[in-house]
Every structure is written in C-alpha cells, then in structure tokens.
C-alpha cells in the first residue's frame, strides 16, 4: 500500500515537471521555472522521505551534479532562466543518469510506446546513458 505522502509527492513531482516544461516552452519564463523547481524538490522530498533526500543530495561521489543542479536552481531564482535550466539539465543527467536505463527497460513492456523502446538504437542509447560512454574513467591518485 502506498502512503498518502507518497501519493501527494508523486503529484507534486508531476506538477513540477509540467511547470518546468511549460517554462521552457514559454521561452524560459523564470516564474514558471522557479515554481517547477520548488514543486519538484518538494515532491521528491515527500515521495522518498526527508532523510533519504538528504542522503541522496549529500553523497560525495555526486558532488558535481549536486552543485550543478542547485546552482541551476539558484540561477533560475535570479531570473537567468536559460542558463539555469542548462545547468540544471547537466545536474539532473549527472545525478539521475543511472536511473534512465532502468526506466527505459521497464517502458519496453508498455503497450503503445514499447515498440519505440525496443528499437535497437534506442536501447543502445539508454544502455550507455548512465555509464561513462566507453571512455576511461579518471581515478583519483589518493
């Protein structure tokens, strides 16, 4: 059974994504983007819980994505919508990149769009999306 906080959080996540998309479509309207950011963060916190959200956003291996994501939110709040959204997009890909192959794999069984996700080129794109793309990873000398 899903708790009420999870249901409300999922709704807020959806509304946040809708406002972000509307803000981008309406030529990076800063008010819509800021509202979408606030709803997205509130929905994420209500969906997975406060402690798990704090744990997710304080991991040292994701520091680059965290700084980019919150720096983008700050720039959107300062009414620099386009630059802020580009920085946020980089942060989202860096933070949630490992989740995209899992989501694409589950969407392959969807009735309408499943055939698109079963296409070999789309499958190959999403399987490499969260990884380093075949490039050697840089290891810290310490």
PDB file of C-alpha atoms in Angstrom:
ATOM      1  CA  UNK A   1       0.000   0.000   0.000  1.00  0.00           C
ATOM      2  CA  UNK A   2       1.251   3.445  -0.903  1.00  0.00           C
ATOM      3  CA  UNK A   3       1.188   6.104   1.803  1.00  0.00           C
ATOM      4  CA  UNK A   4      -0.568   9.430   1.385  1.00  0.00           C
ATOM      5  CA  UNK A   5       2.747  11.318   1.457  1.00  0.00           C
ATOM      6  CA  UNK A   6       4.000   9.250  -1.472  1.00  0.00           C
ATOM      7  CA  UNK A   7       0.830   9.915  -3.454  1.00  0.00           C
ATOM      8  CA  UNK A   8       0.985  13.658  -2.780  1.00  0.00           C
ATOM      9  CA  UNK A   9       4.714  13.698  -3.523  1.00  0.00           C
ATOM     10  CA  UNK A  10       4.180  11.958  -6.851  1.00  0.00           C
ATOM     11  CA  UNK A  11       1.543  14.526  -7.763  1.00  0.00           C
ATOM     12  CA  UNK A  12       3.866  17.370  -6.824  1.00  0.00           C
ATOM     13  CA  UNK A  13       6.678  15.794  -8.865  1.00  0.00           C
ATOM     14  CA  UNK A  14       4.337  15.616 -11.857  1.00  0.00           C
ATOM     15  CA  UNK A  15       3.218  19.229 -11.404  1.00  0.00           C
ATOM     16  CA  UNK A  16       6.828  20.339 -11.045  1.00  0.00           C
ATOM     17  CA  UNK A  17       7.742  18.649 -14.327  1.00  0.00           C
ATOM     18  CA  UNK A  18       4.694  20.212 -16.023  1.00  0.00           C
ATOM     19  CA  UNK A  19       5.671  23.700 -14.834  1.00  0.00           C
ATOM     20  CA  UNK A  20       9.280  23.146 -15.911  1.00  0.00           C
ATOM     21  CA  UNK A  21       8.179  22.046 -19.384  1.00  0.00           C
ATOM     22  CA  UNK A  22       5.773  24.993 -19.643  1.00  0.00           C
ATOM     23  CA  UNK A  23       8.542  27.347 -18.532  1.00  0.00           C
ATOM     24  CA  UNK A  24      10.830  26.032 -21.261  1.00  0.00           C
ATOM     25  CA  UNK A  25       8.100  26.185 -23.918  1.00  0.00           C
ATOM     26  CA  UNK A  26       7.237  29.768 -22.948  1.00  0.00           C
ATOM     27  CA  UNK A  27      10.780  30.943 -23.693  1.00  0.00           C
ATOM     28  CA  UNK A  28      12.334  30.172 -20.312  1.00  0.00           C
ATOM     29  CA  UNK A  29       9.821  32.050 -18.182  1.00  0.00           C
ATOM     30  CA  UNK A  30      11.600  32.400 -14.845  1.00  0.00           C
ATOM     31  CA  UNK A  31       8.447  32.371 -12.718  1.00  0.00           C
ATOM     32  CA  UNK A  32       7.229  29.046 -14.152  1.00  0.00           C
ATOM     33  CA  UNK A  33      10.705  27.542 -13.920  1.00  0.00           C
ATOM     34  CA  UNK A  34      11.093  28.628 -10.292  1.00  0.00           C
ATOM     35  CA  UNK A  35       7.664  27.236  -9.399  1.00  0.00           C
ATOM     36  CA  UNK A  36       8.517  23.987 -11.166  1.00  0.00           C
ATOM     37  CA  UNK A  37      11.793  23.707  -9.249  1.00  0.00           C
ATOM     38  CA  UNK A  38      10.082  24.244  -5.915  1.00  0.00           C
ATOM     39  CA  UNK A  39       7.350  21.721  -6.702  1.00  0.00           C
ATOM     40  CA  UNK A  40       9.902  19.189  -7.982  1.00  0.00           C
ATOM     41  CA  UNK A  41      12.045  19.394  -4.846  1.00  0.00           C
ATOM     42  CA  UNK A  42       9.013  19.287  -2.560  1.00  0.00           C
ATOM     43  CA  UNK A  43       7.576  16.312  -4.428  1.00  0.00           C
ATOM     44  CA  UNK A  44      10.889  14.448  -4.345  1.00  0.00           C
ATOM     45  CA  UNK A  45      11.151  15.032  -0.602  1.00  0.00           C
ATOM     46  CA  UNK A  46       7.595  13.846   0.028  1.00  0.00           C
ATOM     47  CA  UNK A  47       7.960  10.823  -2.247  1.00  0.00           C
ATOM     48  CA  UNK A  48      11.171   9.348  -0.870  1.00  0.00           C
ATOM     49  CA  UNK A  49      11.286  10.997   2.561  1.00  0.00           C
ATOM     50  CA  UNK A  50      13.385  13.696   4.159  1.00  0.00           C
ATOM     51  CA  UNK A  51      16.254  11.506   5.353  1.00  0.00           C
ATOM     52  CA  UNK A  52      16.665   9.719   2.013  1.00  0.00           C
ATOM     53  CA  UNK A  53      16.530  13.053   0.159  1.00  0.00           C
ATOM     54  CA  UNK A  54      19.250  14.498   2.380  1.00  0.00           C
ATOM     55  CA  UNK A  55      21.304  11.328   1.970  1.00  0.00           C
ATOM     56  CA  UNK A  56      20.865  11.495  -1.822  1.00  0.00           C
ATOM     57  CA  UNK A  57      21.926  15.135  -2.090  1.00  0.00           C
ATOM     58  CA  UNK A  58      24.929  14.814   0.250  1.00  0.00           C
ATOM     59  CA  UNK A  59      26.809  11.961  -1.426  1.00  0.00           C
ATOM     60  CA  UNK A  60      30.380  12.962  -2.230  1.00  0.00           C
ATOM     61  CA  UNK A  61      30.552  10.939  -5.456  1.00  0.00           C
ATOM     62  CA  UNK A  62      27.719  13.083  -6.894  1.00  0.00           C
ATOM     63  CA  UNK A  63      29.091  16.449  -5.789  1.00  0.00           C
ATOM     64  CA  UNK A  64      29.483  17.791  -9.338  1.00  0.00           C
ATOM     65  CA  UNK A  65      25.847  17.029 -10.185  1.00  0.00           C
ATOM     66  CA  UNK A  66      24.586  18.405  -6.877  1.00  0.00           C
ATOM     67  CA  UNK A  67      26.421  21.698  -7.346  1.00  0.00           C
ATOM     68  CA  UNK A  68      25.215  21.962 -10.947  1.00  0.00           C
ATOM     69  CA  UNK A  69      21.592  21.171 -10.022  1.00  0.00           C
ATOM     70  CA  UNK A  70      21.333  23.593  -7.109  1.00  0.00           C
ATOM     71  CA  UNK A  71      23.408  26.196  -8.932  1.00  0.00           C
ATOM     72  CA  UNK A  72      20.896  25.996 -11.778  1.00  0.00           C
ATOM     73  CA  UNK A  73      18.021  26.449  -9.342  1.00  0.00           C
ATOM     74  CA  UNK A  74      19.797  29.486  -7.886  1.00  0.00           C
ATOM     75  CA  UNK A  75      20.283  30.980 -11.358  1.00  0.00           C
ATOM     76  CA  UNK A  76      16.605  30.413 -12.190  1.00  0.00           C
ATOM     77  CA  UNK A  77      15.630  32.183  -8.968  1.00  0.00           C
ATOM     78  CA  UNK A  78      17.889  35.074 -10.037  1.00  0.00           C
ATOM     79  CA  UNK A  79      15.881  35.231 -13.305  1.00  0.00           C
ATOM     80  CA  UNK A  80      18.580  33.710 -15.528  1.00  0.00           C
ATOM     81  CA  UNK A  81      16.207  31.064 -16.856  1.00  0.00           C
ATOM     82  CA  UNK A  82      18.084  29.670 -19.853  1.00  0.00           C
ATOM     83  CA  UNK A  83      21.498  29.397 -18.198  1.00  0.00           C
ATOM     84  CA  UNK A  84      19.921  27.966 -15.049  1.00  0.00           C
ATOM     85  CA  UNK A  85      17.998  25.311 -16.955  1.00  0.00           C
ATOM     86  CA  UNK A  86      21.092  24.239 -18.895  1.00  0.00           C
ATOM     87  CA  UNK A  87      22.988  23.884 -15.623  1.00  0.00           C
ATOM     88  CA  UNK A  88      20.065  22.019 -14.051  1.00  0.00           C
ATOM     89  CA  UNK A  89      19.843  19.669 -17.017  1.00  0.00           C
ATOM     90  CA  UNK A  90      23.516  18.797 -16.615  1.00  0.00           C
ATOM     91  CA  UNK A  91      22.959  18.205 -12.895  1.00  0.00           C
ATOM     92  CA  UNK A  92      19.906  16.026 -13.493  1.00  0.00           C
ATOM     93  CA  UNK A  93      21.728  13.892 -16.043  1.00  0.00           C
ATOM     94  CA  UNK A  94      24.693  13.565 -13.687  1.00  0.00           C
ATOM     95  CA  UNK A  95      22.509  12.736 -10.664  1.00  0.00           C
ATOM     96  CA  UNK A  96      19.820  10.567 -12.250  1.00  0.00           C
ATOM     97  CA  UNK A  97      21.748   9.178 -15.254  1.00  0.00           C
ATOM     98  CA  UNK A  98      21.960   5.682 -13.809  1.00  0.00           C
ATOM     99  CA  UNK A  99      18.172   5.561 -13.492  1.00  0.00           C
ATOM    100  CA  UNK A 100      17.445   6.188 -17.201  1.00  0.00           C
ATOM    101  CA  UNK A 101      18.407   2.679 -18.440  1.00  0.00           C
ATOM    102  CA  UNK A 102      16.167   1.125 -15.780  1.00  0.00           C
ATOM    103  CA  UNK A 103      13.222   3.337 -16.793  1.00  0.00           C
ATOM    104  CA  UNK A 104      13.782   2.571 -20.490  1.00  0.00           C
ATOM    105  CA  UNK A 105      13.897  -1.158 -19.762  1.00  0.00           C
ATOM    106  CA  UNK A 106      10.564  -1.017 -17.942  1.00  0.00           C
ATOM    107  CA  UNK A 107       8.989   1.095 -20.719  1.00  0.00           C
ATOM    108  CA  UNK A 108       9.768  -1.635 -23.274  1.00  0.00           C
ATOM    109  CA  UNK A 109       6.728  -3.529 -21.976  1.00  0.00           C
ATOM    110  CA  UNK A 110       4.372  -0.543 -22.287  1.00  0.00           C
ATOM    111  CA  UNK A 111       1.593  -1.090 -24.846  1.00  0.00           C
ATOM    112  CA  UNK A 112       1.905   1.994 -27.064  1.00  0.00           C
ATOM    113  CA  UNK A 113       5.483   3.213 -26.740  1.00  0.00           C
ATOM    114  CA  UNK A 114       7.096  -0.163 -26.057  1.00  0.00           C
ATOM    115  CA  UNK A 115       7.982  -0.709 -29.703  1.00  0.00           C
ATOM    116  CA  UNK A 116       9.956   2.550 -29.719  1.00  0.00           C
ATOM    117  CA  UNK A 117      11.985   1.499 -26.681  1.00  0.00           C
ATOM    118  CA  UNK A 118      12.576  -1.981 -28.166  1.00  0.00           C
ATOM    119  CA  UNK A 119      14.302  -0.388 -31.177  1.00  0.00           C
ATOM    120  CA  UNK A 120      17.996  -1.440 -31.026  1.00  0.00           C
ATOM    121  CA  UNK A 121      19.352   2.086 -31.456  1.00  0.00           C
ATOM    122  CA  UNK A 122      17.131   3.493 -28.669  1.00  0.00           C
ATOM    123  CA  UNK A 123      18.031   0.536 -26.450  1.00  0.00           C
ATOM    124  CA  UNK A 124      21.746   1.083 -27.101  1.00  0.00           C
ATOM    125  CA  UNK A 125      21.401   4.824 -26.327  1.00  0.00           C
ATOM    126  CA  UNK A 126      19.758   4.209 -22.955  1.00  0.00           C
ATOM    127  CA  UNK A 127      22.091   1.361 -22.013  1.00  0.00           C
ATOM    128  CA  UNK A 128      25.079   3.718 -22.455  1.00  0.00           C
ATOM    129  CA  UNK A 129      23.330   6.773 -20.989  1.00  0.00           C
ATOM    130  CA  UNK A 130      24.221   6.290 -17.336  1.00  0.00           C
ATOM    131  CA  UNK A 131      27.692   4.912 -17.964  1.00  0.00           C
ATOM    132  CA  UNK A 132      30.829   6.732 -18.951  1.00  0.00           C
ATOM    133  CA  UNK A 133      30.181   6.003 -22.615  1.00  0.00           C
ATOM    134  CA  UNK A 134      33.159   3.739 -23.127  1.00  0.00           C
ATOM    135  CA  UNK A 135      35.634   6.411 -22.130  1.00  0.00           C
ATOM    136  CA  UNK A 136      38.180   5.508 -19.472  1.00  0.00           C
ATOM    137  CA  UNK A 137      37.235   6.796 -16.070  1.00  0.00           C
ATOM    138  CA  UNK A 138      39.568   9.080 -14.207  1.00  0.00           C
ATOM    139  CA  UNK A 139      40.730   7.658 -10.915  1.00  0.00           C
ATOM    140  CA  UNK A 140      41.922   9.848  -8.095  1.00  0.00           C
ATOM    141  CA  UNK A 141      45.601   9.305  -7.235  1.00  0.00           C
ATOM    142  CA  UNK A 142      44.834   9.340  -3.496  1.00  0.00           C
TER     143      UNK A 142
END
